[in-house]
Coordinates of C-alpha atoms in Angstrom, one line a residue:
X12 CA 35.2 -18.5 23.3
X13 CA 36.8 -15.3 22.8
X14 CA 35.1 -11.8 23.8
X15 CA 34.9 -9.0 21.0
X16 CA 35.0 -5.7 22.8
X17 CA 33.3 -2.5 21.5
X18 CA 35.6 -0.1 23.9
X19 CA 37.9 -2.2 25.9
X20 CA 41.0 -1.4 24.0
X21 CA 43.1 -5.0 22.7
X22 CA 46.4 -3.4 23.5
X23 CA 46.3 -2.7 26.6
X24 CA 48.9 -3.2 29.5
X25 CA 47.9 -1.0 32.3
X26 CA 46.6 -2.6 34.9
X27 CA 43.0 -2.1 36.3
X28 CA 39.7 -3.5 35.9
X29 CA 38.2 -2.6 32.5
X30 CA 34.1 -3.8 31.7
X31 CA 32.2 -1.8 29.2
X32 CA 28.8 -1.2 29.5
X33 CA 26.4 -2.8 26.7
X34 CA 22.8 -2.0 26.8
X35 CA 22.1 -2.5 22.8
X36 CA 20.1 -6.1 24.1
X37 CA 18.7 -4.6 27.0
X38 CA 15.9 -2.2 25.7
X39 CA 12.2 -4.1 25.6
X40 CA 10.9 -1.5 23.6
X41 CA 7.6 0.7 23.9
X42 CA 7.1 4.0 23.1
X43 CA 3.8 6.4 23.4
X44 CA 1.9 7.2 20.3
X45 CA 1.5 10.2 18.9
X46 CA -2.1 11.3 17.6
X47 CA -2.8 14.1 15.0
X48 CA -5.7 16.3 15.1
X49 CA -5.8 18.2 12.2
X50 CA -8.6 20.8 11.5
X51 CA -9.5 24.6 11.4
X52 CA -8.4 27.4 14.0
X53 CA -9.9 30.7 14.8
X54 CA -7.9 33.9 14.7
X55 CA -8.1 33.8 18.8
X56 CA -5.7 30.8 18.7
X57 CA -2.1 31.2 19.4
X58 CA -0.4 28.3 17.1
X59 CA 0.9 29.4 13.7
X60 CA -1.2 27.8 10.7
X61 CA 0.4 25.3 9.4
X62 CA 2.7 24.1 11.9
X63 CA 2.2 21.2 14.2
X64 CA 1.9 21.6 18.1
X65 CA 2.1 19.5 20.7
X66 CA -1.3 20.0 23.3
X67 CA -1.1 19.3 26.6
X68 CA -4.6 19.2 27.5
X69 CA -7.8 20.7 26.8
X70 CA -7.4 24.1 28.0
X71 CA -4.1 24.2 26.1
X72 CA -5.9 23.4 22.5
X73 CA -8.8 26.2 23.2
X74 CA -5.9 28.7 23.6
X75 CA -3.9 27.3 20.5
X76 CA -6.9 26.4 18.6
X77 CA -9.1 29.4 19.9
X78 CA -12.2 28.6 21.7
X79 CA -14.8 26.9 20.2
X80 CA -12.8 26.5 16.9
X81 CA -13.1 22.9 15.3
X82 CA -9.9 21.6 16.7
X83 CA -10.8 23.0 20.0
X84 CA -13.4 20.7 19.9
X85 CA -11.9 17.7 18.4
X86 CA -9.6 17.8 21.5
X87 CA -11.9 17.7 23.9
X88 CA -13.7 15.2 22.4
X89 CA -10.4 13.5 22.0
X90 CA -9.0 14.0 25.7
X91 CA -12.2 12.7 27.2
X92 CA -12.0 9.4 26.0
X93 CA -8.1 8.5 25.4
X94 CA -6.3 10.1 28.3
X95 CA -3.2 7.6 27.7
X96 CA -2.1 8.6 23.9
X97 CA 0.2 12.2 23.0
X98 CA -2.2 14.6 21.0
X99 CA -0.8 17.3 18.3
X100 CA -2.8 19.4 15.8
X101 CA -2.5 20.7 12.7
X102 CA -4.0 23.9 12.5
X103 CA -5.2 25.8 9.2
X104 CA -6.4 28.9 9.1
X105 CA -10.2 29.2 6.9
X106 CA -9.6 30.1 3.2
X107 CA -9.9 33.6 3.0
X108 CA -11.9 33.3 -0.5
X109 CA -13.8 30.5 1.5
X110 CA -17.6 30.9 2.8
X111 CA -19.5 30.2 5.1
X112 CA -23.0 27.9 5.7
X113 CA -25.8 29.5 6.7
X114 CA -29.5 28.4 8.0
X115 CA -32.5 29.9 9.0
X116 CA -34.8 29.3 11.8
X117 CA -38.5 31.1 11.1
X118 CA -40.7 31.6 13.6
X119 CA -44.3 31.1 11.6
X120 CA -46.8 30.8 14.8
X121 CA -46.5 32.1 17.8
X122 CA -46.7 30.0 21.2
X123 CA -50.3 30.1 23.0
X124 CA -48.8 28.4 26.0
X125 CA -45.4 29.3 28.0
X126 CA -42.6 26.8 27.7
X127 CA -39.3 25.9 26.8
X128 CA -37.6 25.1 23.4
X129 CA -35.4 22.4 23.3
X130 CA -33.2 23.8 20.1
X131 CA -30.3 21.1 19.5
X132 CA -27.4 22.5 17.2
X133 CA -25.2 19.4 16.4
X134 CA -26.4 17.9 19.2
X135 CA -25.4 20.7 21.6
X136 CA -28.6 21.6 23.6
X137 CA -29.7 25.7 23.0
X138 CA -32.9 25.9 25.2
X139 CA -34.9 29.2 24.6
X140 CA -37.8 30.6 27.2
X141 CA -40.8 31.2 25.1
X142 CA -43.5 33.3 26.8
X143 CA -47.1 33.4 26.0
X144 CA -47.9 36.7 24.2
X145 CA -44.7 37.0 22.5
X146 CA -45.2 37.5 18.7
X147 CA -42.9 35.6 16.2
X148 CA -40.3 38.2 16.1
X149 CA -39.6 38.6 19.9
X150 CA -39.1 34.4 19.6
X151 CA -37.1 35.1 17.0
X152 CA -35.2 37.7 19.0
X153 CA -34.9 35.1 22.2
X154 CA -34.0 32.7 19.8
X155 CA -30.5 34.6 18.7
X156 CA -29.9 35.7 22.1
X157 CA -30.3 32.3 24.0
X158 CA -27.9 30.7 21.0
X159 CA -25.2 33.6 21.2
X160 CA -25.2 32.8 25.2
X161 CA -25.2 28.7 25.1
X162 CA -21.5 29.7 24.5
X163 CA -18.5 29.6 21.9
X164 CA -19.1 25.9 21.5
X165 CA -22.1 26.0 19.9
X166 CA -20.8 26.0 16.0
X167 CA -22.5 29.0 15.0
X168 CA -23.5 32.9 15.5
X169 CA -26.9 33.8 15.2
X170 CA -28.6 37.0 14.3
X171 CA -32.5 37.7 14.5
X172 CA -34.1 39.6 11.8
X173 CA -38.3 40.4 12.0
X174 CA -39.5 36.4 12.2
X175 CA -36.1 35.1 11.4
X176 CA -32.6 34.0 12.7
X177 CA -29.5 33.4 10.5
X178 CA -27.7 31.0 11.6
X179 CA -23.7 31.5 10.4
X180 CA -21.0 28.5 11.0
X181 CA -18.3 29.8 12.6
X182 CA -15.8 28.5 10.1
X183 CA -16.2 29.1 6.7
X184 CA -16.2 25.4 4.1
X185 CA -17.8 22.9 3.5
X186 CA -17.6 21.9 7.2
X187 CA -20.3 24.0 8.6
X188 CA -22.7 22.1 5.9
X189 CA -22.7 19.3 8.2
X190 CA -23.8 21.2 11.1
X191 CA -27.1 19.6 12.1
X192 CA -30.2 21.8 13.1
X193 CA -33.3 19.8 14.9
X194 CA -35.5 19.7 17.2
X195 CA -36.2 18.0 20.6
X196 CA -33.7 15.5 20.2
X197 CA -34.3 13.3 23.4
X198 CA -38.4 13.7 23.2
X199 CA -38.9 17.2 24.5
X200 CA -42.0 19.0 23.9
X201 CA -42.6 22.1 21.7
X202 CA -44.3 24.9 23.7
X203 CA -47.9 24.9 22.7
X204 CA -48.8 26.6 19.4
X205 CA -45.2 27.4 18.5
X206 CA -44.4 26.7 15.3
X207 CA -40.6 26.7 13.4
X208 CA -39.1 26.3 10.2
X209 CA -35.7 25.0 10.1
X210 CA -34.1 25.3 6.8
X211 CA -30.5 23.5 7.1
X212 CA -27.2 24.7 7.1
X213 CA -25.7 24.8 3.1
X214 CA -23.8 26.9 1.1
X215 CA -20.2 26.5 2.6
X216 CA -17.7 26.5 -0.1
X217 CA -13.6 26.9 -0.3
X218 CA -11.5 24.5 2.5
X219 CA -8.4 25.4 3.2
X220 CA -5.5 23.6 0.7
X221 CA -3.7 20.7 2.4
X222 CA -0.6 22.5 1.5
X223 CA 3.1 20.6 1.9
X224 CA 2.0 18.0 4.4
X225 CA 5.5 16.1 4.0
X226 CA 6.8 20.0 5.2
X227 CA 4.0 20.5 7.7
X228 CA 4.1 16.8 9.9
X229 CA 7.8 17.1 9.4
X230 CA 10.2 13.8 10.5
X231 CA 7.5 12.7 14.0
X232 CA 5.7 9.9 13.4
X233 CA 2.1 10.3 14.1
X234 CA 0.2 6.8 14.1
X235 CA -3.1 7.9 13.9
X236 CA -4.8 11.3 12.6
X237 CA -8.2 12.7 12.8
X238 CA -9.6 14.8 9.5
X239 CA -11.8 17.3 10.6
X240 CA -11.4 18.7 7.1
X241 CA -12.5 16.1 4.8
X242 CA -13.6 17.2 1.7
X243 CA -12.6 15.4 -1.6
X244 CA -9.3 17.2 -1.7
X245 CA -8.4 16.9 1.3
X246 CA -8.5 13.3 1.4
X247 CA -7.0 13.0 -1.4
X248 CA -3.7 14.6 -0.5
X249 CA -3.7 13.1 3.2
X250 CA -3.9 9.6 1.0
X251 CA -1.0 10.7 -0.9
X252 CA 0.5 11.5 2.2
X253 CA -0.3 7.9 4.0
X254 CA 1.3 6.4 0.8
X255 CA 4.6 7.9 0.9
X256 CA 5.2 7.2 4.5
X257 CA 4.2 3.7 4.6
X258 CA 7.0 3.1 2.0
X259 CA 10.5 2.3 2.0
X260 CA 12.2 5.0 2.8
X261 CA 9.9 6.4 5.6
X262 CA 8.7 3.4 6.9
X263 CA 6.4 5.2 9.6
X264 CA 2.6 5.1 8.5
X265 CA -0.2 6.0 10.1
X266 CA -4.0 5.1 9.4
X267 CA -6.3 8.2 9.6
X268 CA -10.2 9.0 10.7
X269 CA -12.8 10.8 9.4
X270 CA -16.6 10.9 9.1
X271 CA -19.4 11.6 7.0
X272 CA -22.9 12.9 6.8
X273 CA -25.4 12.6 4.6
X274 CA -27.7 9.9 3.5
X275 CA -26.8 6.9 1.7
X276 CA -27.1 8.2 -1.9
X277 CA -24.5 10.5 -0.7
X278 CA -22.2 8.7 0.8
X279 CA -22.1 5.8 -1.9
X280 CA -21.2 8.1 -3.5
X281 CA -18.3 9.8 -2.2
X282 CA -17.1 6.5 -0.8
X283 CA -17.1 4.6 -4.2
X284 CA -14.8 7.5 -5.7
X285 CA -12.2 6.5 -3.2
X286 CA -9.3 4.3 -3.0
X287 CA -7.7 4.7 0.1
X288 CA -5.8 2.0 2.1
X289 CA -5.2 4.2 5.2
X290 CA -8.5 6.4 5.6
X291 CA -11.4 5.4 7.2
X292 CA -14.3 7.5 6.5
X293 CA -16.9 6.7 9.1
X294 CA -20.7 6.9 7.7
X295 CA -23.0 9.1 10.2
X296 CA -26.4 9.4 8.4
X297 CA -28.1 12.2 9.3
X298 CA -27.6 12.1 12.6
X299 CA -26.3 15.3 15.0
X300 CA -23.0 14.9 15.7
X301 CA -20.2 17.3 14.1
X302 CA -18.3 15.7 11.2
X303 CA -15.2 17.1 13.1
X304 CA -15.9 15.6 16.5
X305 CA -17.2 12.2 15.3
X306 CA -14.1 12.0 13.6
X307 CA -12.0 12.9 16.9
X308 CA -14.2 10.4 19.0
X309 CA -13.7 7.7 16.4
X310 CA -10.1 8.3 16.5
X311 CA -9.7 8.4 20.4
X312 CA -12.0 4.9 20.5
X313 CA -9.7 2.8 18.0
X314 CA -6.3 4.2 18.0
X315 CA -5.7 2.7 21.4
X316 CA -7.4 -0.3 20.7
X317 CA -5.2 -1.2 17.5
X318 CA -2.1 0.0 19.0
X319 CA -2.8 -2.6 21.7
X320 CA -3.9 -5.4 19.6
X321 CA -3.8 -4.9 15.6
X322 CA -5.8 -7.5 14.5
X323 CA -8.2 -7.3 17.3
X324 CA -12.3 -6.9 16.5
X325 CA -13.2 -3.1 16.6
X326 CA -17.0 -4.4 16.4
X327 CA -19.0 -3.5 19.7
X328 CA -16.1 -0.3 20.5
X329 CA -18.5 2.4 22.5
X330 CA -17.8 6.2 20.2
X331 CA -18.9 8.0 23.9
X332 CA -20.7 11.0 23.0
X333 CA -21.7 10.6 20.0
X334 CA -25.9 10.2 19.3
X335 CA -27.3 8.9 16.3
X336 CA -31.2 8.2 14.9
X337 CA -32.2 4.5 15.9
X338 CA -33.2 4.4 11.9
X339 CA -29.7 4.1 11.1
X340 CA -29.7 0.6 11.9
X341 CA -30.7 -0.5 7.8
X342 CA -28.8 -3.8 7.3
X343 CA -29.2 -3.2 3.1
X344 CA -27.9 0.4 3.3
X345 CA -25.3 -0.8 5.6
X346 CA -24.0 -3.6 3.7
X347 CA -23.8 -1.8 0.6
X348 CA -21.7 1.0 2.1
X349 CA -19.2 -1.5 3.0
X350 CA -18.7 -2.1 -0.3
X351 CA -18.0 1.4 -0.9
X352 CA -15.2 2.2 1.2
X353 CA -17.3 3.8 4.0
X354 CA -17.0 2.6 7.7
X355 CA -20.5 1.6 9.6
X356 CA -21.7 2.3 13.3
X357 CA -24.1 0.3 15.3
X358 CA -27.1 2.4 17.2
X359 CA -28.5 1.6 20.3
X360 CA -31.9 1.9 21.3
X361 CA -31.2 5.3 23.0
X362 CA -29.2 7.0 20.2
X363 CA -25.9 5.6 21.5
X364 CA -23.4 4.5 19.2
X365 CA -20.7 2.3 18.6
X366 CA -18.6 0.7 16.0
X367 CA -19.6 -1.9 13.8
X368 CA -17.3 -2.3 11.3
X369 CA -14.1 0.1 10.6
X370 CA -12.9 -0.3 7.0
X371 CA -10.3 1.5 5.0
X372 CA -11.5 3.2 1.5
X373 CA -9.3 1.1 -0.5
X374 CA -11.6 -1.0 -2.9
X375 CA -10.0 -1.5 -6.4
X376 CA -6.5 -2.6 -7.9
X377 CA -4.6 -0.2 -10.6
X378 CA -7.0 -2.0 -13.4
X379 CA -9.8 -0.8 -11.2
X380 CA -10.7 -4.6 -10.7
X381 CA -12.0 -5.1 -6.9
X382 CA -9.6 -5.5 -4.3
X383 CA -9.9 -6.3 -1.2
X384 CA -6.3 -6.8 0.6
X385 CA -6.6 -3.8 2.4
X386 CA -10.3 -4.3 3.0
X387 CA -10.2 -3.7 7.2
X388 CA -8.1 -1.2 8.8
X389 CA -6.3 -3.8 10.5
X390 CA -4.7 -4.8 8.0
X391 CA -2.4 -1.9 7.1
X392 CA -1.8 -1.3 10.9
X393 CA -0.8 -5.2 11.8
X394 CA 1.6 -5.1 8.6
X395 CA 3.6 -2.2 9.8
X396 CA 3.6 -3.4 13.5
X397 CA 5.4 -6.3 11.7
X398 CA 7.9 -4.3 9.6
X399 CA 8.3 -2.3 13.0
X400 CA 9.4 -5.1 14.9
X401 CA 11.5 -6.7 12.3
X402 CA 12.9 -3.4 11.9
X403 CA 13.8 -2.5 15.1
X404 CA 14.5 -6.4 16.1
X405 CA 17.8 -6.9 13.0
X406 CA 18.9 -3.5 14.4
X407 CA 19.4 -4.4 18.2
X408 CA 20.7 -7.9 16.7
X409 CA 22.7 -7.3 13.8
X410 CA 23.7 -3.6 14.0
X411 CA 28.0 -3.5 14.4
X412 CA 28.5 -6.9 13.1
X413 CA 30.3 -8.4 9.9
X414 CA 28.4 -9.9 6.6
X415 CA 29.3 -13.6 5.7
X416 CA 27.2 -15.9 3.4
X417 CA 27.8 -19.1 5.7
X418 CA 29.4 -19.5 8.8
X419 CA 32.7 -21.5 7.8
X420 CA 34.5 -22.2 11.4
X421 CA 34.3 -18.9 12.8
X422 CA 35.3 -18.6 16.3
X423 CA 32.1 -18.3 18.7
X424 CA 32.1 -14.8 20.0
X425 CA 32.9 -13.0 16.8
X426 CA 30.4 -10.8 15.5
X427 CA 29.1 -12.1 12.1
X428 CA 26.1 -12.2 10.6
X429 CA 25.4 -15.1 8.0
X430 CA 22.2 -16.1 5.8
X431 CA 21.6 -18.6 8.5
X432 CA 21.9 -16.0 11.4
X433 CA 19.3 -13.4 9.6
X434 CA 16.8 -16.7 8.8
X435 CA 16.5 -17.6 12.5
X436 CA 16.0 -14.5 13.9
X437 CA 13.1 -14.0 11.1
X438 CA 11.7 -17.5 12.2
X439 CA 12.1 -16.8 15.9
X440 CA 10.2 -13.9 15.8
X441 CA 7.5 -15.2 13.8
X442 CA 7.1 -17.6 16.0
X443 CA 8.0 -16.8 19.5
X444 CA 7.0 -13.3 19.5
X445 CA 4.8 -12.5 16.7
X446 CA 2.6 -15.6 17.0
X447 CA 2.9 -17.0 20.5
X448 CA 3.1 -13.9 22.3
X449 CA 1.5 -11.2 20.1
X450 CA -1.2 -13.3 18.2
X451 CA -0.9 -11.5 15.5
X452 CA 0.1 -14.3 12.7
X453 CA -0.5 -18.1 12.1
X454 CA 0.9 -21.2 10.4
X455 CA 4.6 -20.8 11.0
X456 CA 5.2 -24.1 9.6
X457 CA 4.3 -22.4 6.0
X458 CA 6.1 -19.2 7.0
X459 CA 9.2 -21.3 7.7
X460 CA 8.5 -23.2 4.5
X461 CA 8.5 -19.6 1.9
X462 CA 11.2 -17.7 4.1
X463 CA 14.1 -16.7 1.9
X464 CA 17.0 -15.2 2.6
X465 CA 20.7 -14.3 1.1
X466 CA 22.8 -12.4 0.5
X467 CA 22.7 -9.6 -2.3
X468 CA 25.1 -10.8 -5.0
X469 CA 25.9 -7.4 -6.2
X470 CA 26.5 -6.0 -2.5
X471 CA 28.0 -8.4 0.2
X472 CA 27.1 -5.8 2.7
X473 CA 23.3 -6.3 2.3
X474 CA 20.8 -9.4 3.3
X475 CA 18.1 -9.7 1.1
X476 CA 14.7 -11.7 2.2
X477 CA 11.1 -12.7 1.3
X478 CA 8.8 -13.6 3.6
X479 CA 5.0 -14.6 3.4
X480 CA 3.6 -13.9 7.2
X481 CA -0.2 -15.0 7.2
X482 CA -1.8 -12.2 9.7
X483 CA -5.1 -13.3 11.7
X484 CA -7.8 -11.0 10.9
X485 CA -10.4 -9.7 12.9
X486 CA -13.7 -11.6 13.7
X487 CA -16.8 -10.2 12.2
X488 CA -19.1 -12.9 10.6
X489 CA -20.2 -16.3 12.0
X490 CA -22.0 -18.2 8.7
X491 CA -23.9 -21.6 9.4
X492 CA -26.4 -23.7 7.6
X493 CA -28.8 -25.7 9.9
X494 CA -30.6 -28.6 8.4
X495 CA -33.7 -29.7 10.9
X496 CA -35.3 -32.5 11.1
X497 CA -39.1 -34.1 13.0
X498 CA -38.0 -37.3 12.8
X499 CA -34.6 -39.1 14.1
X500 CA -33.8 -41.0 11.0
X501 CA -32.4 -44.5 10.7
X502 CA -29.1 -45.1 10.3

């Protein structure tokens, strides 16, 4: 066997001891995933709109971000379940034609017995002293101060006015019409004779545009994002986005997270309008929790979770934080939405939530015929952790070497790839790696059966090939039939 050297020279006469270095087999791969929170600032934060920062923590995001701003928050809800994965944001600044949500909260009886008010503002707890003899517009006034103190998480401003508070949503779109207003979440008790009107938050118009997002995200490749923004056209362009860098020449998707609230009227029909392959829009009902921060917690529950297994369940995954009406639980409703593009949580008895099943809006083929290839967001994830590894793997293995149909007597040691040479490295890591150690794939003899490869007739430098890899898929539904019987029967 003869040795081909990359930098030992072949003439050479001066004597020494010459051994190159080789580490292009050596590497066992692994890298850290980066995770992009993208979302509104406030003019407090440091980062310039529009340009993606890396966070270091919590504290770091607040001063970027501004505190109390949306991505603010959808870092710390990130950061305090996922410790492991890198976060980034993408800050915008609010449209400057934009508005803001309002709501009112009207004090219409005053209390007859002293107390405390258990005010929940997307599920953040505002509790107001109430006083016997106050009249409705001192409550009123307690009201605005005890919000305005609760701090600059809280997602509003409030201002009393005679019987009434104004409620404003810090930043202005559609975002603050999710903010949810209610009282007594866990059970608390009104203070005697009190009496409120909560009118909900609406009227937030003109999010920010997406802008040049190929500009903006720049070469990094971000595996998983979390919308905060996620109105129509936001979506929209983020799919356009996901489309362009799943394909050849990019090659570095990512799959995306965001929720929605509403009812089920509502989000049928948002979902339905849909066709994404890489979004999953997470169905909240009405329940309290921010659109913005459900969407961060969703992320931060199954970004690790795929990254470690892609074709692993999601069904059962705690989303830590987040608190949901025990109602939500409507098999029909939920069902239905599934055929719609829009992702389902389970609900515990005490509000708790978790995922139950995590789909990506992609429903319909170019005739609009339904589709469902793309149906769970495993699928899109698994199929570029394939490309990635058959990527990465002909690199290390065929990178520096010499194109020949066939091998036809070449001396061992030479570096030449053949037809044969790119087939068994395809069929070893279908089977050695992608199915026996990853579990990602199944019936190799059928993969081996459909593999093709050659060489390109028109370009002897480049191997063409076809495979067919049949992925696992998640587990989600066990179906039986059981047939009794009173009687054993003769047989």
């Amino acid at each position: 066997m003869t040795i081909t050297f990359s930098e030992v020279p072949q003439a050479l006469r001066m004597p020494g001891g010459y051994i190159e270095i080789d580490g292009s087999q050596a590497g066992l791969g692994g890298d850290l995933p980066a995770v992009l929170l993208v979302g509104h600032k406030l003019p407090t934060g440091t980062a310039p709109v529009g340009e993606v920062v890396r966070l270091s923590g919590i504290g770091d995001a607040q001063a970027k971000a501004g505190p109390g701003s949306m991505l603010a928050q959808m870092a710390s809800r990130y950061r305090k379940i996922d410790p492991t994965l890198d976060i980034y944001m993408l800050p915008y600044a609010d449209n400057p034609a934009g508005v803001a949500s309002t709501g009112t909260i009207t004090v219409t009886s005053p209390a007859t017995a002293s107390g405390t008010l258990a005010l929940y503002i997307s599920q953040k707890l505002v509790s107001v002293g109430v006083a016997i003899g106050q009249t409705t517009a001192q409550i009123a006034t307690a009201i605005a101060q005890a919000i305005t103190d609760a701090g600059i998480d809280i997602p509003v401003t409030a201002a009393a006015a005679d019987n009434a508070v104004t409620l404003t949503a810090r930043h202005k779109g559609t975002c603050g019409n999710a903010i949810d207003l209610r009282l007594n979440l866990y059970g608390e008790d009104t203070p005697e004779g009190l009496v409120l009107a909560l009118q909900a938050m609406s009227g937030g118009a003109g999010d920010p545009a997406p802008g040049d997002l190929a500009a903006q995200i720049g070469q990094r490749w971000f595996r998983y994002l979390a919308l905060g923004i996620n109105d129509a056209a936001t979506l929209a362009a983020w799919h356009a986005e996901s489309q362009r860098r799943y394909k050849v020449p990019v090659q570095a998707g990512f799959r995306a997270f965001a929720a929605f609230r509403g009812d089920y009227e509502a989000a049928a029909g948002f979902g339905e309008t849909k066709n994404y392959e890489h979004i999953c829009d997470l169905w909240l009902g009405i329940s309290p929790p921010t659109t913005w921060e459900a969407a961060a917690t969703l992320a931060a529950a199954a970004a690790p979770r795929l990254y470690n297994n892609p074709v692993i369940s999601l069904e059962g995954t705690p989303l830590p934080g987040l608190q949901a009406d025990v109602g939500y639980n409507d098999f029909t409703i939920g069902n239905s939405l599934l055929f719609k593009g829009m992702s389902v949580m389970e609900v515990g008895k005490d509000g708790s939530c978790y995922i139950k099943r995590l789909i990506s809006m992609y429903q319909y083929r170019s005739d609009s015929s339904a589709d469902d290839a793309f149906l769970d967001i495993n699928v899109a994830e698994v199929m570029e952790r394939i490309r990635y590894e058959q990527r990465i793997g002909a690199i290390k293995k065929f990178r520096g070497t010499v194109a020949a149909r066939t091998d036809e007597g070449y001396r061992p040691g030479l570096p030449i790839t053949t037809e044969d040479g790119v087939k068994a490295y395809l069929l070893s890591l279908y089977k050695n790696v992608l199915m026996a150690e990853y579990g990602w794939v199944q019936e190799y003899s059928y993969y081996k059966s459909t593999l093709f490869v050659e060489q390109d007739p028109n370009n002897s430098s480049r191997f063409n090939f076809r495979d067919d890899p049949v992925v696992n898929s998640p587990f989600y539904i066990l179906a039986g039939r059981s047939s009794f019987r009173k009687a054993v029967p003769t047989y």
